[in-house]
Short mmCIF file of C-alpha atoms in Angstrom, two decimals:
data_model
loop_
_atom_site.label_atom_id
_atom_site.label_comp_id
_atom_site.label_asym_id
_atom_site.label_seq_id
_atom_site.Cartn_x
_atom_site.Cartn_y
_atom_site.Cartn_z
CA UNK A 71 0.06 -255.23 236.18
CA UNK A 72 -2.63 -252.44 237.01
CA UNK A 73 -3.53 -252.25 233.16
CA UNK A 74 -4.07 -255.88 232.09
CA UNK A 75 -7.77 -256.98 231.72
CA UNK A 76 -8.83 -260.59 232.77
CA UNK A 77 -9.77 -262.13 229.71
CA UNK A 78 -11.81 -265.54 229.49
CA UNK A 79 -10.61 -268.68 227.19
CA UNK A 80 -13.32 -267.24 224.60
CA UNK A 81 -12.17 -263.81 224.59
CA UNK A 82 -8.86 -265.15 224.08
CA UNK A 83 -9.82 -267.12 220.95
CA UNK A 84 -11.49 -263.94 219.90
CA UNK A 85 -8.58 -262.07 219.73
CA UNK A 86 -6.65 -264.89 218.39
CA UNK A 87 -9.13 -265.09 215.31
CA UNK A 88 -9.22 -261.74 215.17
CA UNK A 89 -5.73 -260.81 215.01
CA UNK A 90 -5.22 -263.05 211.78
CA UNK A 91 -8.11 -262.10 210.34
CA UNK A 92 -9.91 -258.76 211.25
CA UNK A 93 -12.42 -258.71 208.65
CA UNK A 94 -14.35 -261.93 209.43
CA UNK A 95 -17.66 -261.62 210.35
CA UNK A 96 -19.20 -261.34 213.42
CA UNK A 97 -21.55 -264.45 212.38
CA UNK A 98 -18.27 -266.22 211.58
CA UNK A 99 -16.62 -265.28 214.42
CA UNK A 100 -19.10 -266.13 216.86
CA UNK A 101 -19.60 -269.48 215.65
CA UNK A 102 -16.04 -270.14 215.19
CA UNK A 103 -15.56 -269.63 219.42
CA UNK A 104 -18.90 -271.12 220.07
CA UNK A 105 -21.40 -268.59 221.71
CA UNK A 106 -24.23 -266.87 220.25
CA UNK A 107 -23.49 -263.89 217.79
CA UNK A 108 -24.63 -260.97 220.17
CA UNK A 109 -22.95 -262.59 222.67
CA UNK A 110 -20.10 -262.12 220.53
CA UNK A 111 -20.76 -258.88 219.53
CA UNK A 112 -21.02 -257.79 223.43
CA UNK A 113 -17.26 -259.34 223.80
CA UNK A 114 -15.76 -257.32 221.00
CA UNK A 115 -17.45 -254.71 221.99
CA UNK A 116 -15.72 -254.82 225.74
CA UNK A 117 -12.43 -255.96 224.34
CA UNK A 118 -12.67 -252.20 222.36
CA UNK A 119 -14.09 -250.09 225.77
CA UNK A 120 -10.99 -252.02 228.14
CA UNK A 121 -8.51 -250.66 225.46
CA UNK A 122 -7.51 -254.75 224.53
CA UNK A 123 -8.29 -254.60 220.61
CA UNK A 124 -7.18 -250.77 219.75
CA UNK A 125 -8.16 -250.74 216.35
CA UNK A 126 -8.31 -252.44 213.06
CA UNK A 127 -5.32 -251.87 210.32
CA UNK A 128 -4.67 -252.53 206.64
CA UNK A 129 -1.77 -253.69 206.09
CA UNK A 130 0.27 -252.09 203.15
CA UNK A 131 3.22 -253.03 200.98
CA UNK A 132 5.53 -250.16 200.87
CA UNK A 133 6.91 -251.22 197.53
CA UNK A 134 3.40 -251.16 195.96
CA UNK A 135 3.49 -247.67 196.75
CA UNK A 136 6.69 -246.68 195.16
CA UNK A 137 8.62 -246.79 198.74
CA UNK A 138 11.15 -250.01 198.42
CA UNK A 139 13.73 -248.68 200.60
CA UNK A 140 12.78 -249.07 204.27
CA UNK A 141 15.38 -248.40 207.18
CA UNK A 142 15.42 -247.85 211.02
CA UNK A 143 16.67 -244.75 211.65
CA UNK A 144 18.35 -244.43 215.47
CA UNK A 145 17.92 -240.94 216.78
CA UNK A 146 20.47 -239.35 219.56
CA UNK A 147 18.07 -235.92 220.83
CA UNK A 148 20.05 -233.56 223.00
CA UNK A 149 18.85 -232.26 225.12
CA UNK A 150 16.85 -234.57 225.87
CA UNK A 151 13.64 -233.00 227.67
CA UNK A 152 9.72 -233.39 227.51
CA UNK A 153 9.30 -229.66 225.22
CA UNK A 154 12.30 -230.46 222.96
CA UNK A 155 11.42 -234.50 222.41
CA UNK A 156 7.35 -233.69 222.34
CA UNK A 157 8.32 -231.20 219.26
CA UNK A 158 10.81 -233.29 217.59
CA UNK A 159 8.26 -236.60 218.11
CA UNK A 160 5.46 -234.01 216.19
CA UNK A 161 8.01 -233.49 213.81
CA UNK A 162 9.09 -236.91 212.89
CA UNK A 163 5.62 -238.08 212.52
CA UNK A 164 4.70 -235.33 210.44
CA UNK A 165 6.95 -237.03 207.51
CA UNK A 166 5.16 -239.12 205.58
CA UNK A 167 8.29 -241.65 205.14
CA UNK A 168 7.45 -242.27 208.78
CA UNK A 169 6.50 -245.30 209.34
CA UNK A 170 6.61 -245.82 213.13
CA UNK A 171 8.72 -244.18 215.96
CA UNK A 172 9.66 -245.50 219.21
CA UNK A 173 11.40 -243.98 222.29
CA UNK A 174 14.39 -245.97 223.59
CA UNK A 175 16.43 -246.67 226.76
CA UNK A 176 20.22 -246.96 226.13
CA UNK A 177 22.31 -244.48 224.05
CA UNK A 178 19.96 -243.84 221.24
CA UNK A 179 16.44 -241.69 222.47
CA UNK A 180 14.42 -242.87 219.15
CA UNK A 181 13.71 -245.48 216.66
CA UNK A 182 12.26 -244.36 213.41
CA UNK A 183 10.60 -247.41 210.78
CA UNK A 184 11.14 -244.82 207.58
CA UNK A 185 10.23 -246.19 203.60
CA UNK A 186 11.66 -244.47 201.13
CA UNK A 187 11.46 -244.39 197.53
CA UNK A 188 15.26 -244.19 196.73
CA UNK A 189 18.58 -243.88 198.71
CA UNK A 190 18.66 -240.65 197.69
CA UNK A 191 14.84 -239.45 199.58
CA UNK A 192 16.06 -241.22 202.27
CA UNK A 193 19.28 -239.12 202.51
CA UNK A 194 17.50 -236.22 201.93
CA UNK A 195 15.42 -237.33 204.75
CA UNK A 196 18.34 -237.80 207.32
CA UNK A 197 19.70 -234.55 206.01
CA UNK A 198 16.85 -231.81 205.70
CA UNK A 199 14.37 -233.00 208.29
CA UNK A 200 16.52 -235.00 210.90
CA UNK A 201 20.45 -233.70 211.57
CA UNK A 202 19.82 -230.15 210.11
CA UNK A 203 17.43 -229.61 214.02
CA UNK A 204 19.42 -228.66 216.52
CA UNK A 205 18.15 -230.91 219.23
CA UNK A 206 19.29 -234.27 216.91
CA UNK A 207 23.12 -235.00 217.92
CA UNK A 208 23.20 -238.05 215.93
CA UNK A 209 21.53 -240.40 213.31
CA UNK A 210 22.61 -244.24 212.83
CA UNK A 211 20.80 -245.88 209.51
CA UNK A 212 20.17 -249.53 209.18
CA UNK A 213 18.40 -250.95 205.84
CA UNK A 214 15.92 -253.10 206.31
CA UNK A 215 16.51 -256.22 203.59
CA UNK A 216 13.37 -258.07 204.51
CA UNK A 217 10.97 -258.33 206.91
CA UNK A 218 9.14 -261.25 208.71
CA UNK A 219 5.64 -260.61 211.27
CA UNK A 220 5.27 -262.32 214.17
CA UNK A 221 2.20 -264.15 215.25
CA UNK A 222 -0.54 -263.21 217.19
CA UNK A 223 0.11 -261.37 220.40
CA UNK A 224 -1.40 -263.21 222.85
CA UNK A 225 -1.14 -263.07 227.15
CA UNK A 226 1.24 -265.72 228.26
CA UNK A 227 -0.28 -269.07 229.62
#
């Protein structure tokens, strides 16, 4: 794994704090993991430069915002080639339903996290920005009915 960066018991506990809470303190945080606070600082600092902690996110109920309906939409592309998918990927995240799009192995090329406000934005969604390209050959719709996080993603042992 040419990309992974050797990370110390302390960084580790770092990122662990961290990831459940992003807004604590650097004072907190460094005496929560036991080293001095610009020692601290320094760490966070290298965990941002290696590319380990890529940024820090609010998390936002789509509801609140007047977006209940959330769905995965599965995206067939043909044909399916780096100018075509690099235009429809610009596309996709240019809606601002989009939530999150991944590219996929097997027999659908994309995964799109979508929230809606209705069924019907959502249709109009599949309809005028997705099937009505050329390149998309198909579009599979799942609802999401609730959603669970995982825990903190941490290297294995």
């Amino acid at each position: 794994m040419a990309d992974s960066v050797e990370l110390s018991p302390v960084d580790l506990e770092i990122l662990r704090l961290l990831q459940n809470d992003a807004r604590m303190s650097n004072k907190d945080l460094a005496a929560a993991v036991g080293v001095a606070p610009s020692t601290c600082l320094d760490r966070v600092a290298r965990l941002r430069e290696t590319g380990v902690i890529t940024g820090q996110h609010a998390q936002v109920d789509a509801a609140k915002l007047g977006r209940p309906l959330e769905a995965f939409l599965f995206v067939q592309v043909r044909p399916h080639r780096r100018p075509l998918v690099d235009r429809f990927i610009g596309h996709l995240l240019a809606q601002p339903e989009v939530r999150a799009v991944y590219h996929l192995t097997g027999p659908d090329d994309f995964l799109a996290h979508v929230a809606t406000g209705s069924a019907a934005e959502l249709q109009r969604l599949v309809l005028d920005e997705l099937t009505a390209r050329d390149e998309v050959a198909r579009v599979h719709t799942n609802l999401v009915f609730q959603h669970w996080s995982g825990g903190p993603l941490l290297p294995p042992a």
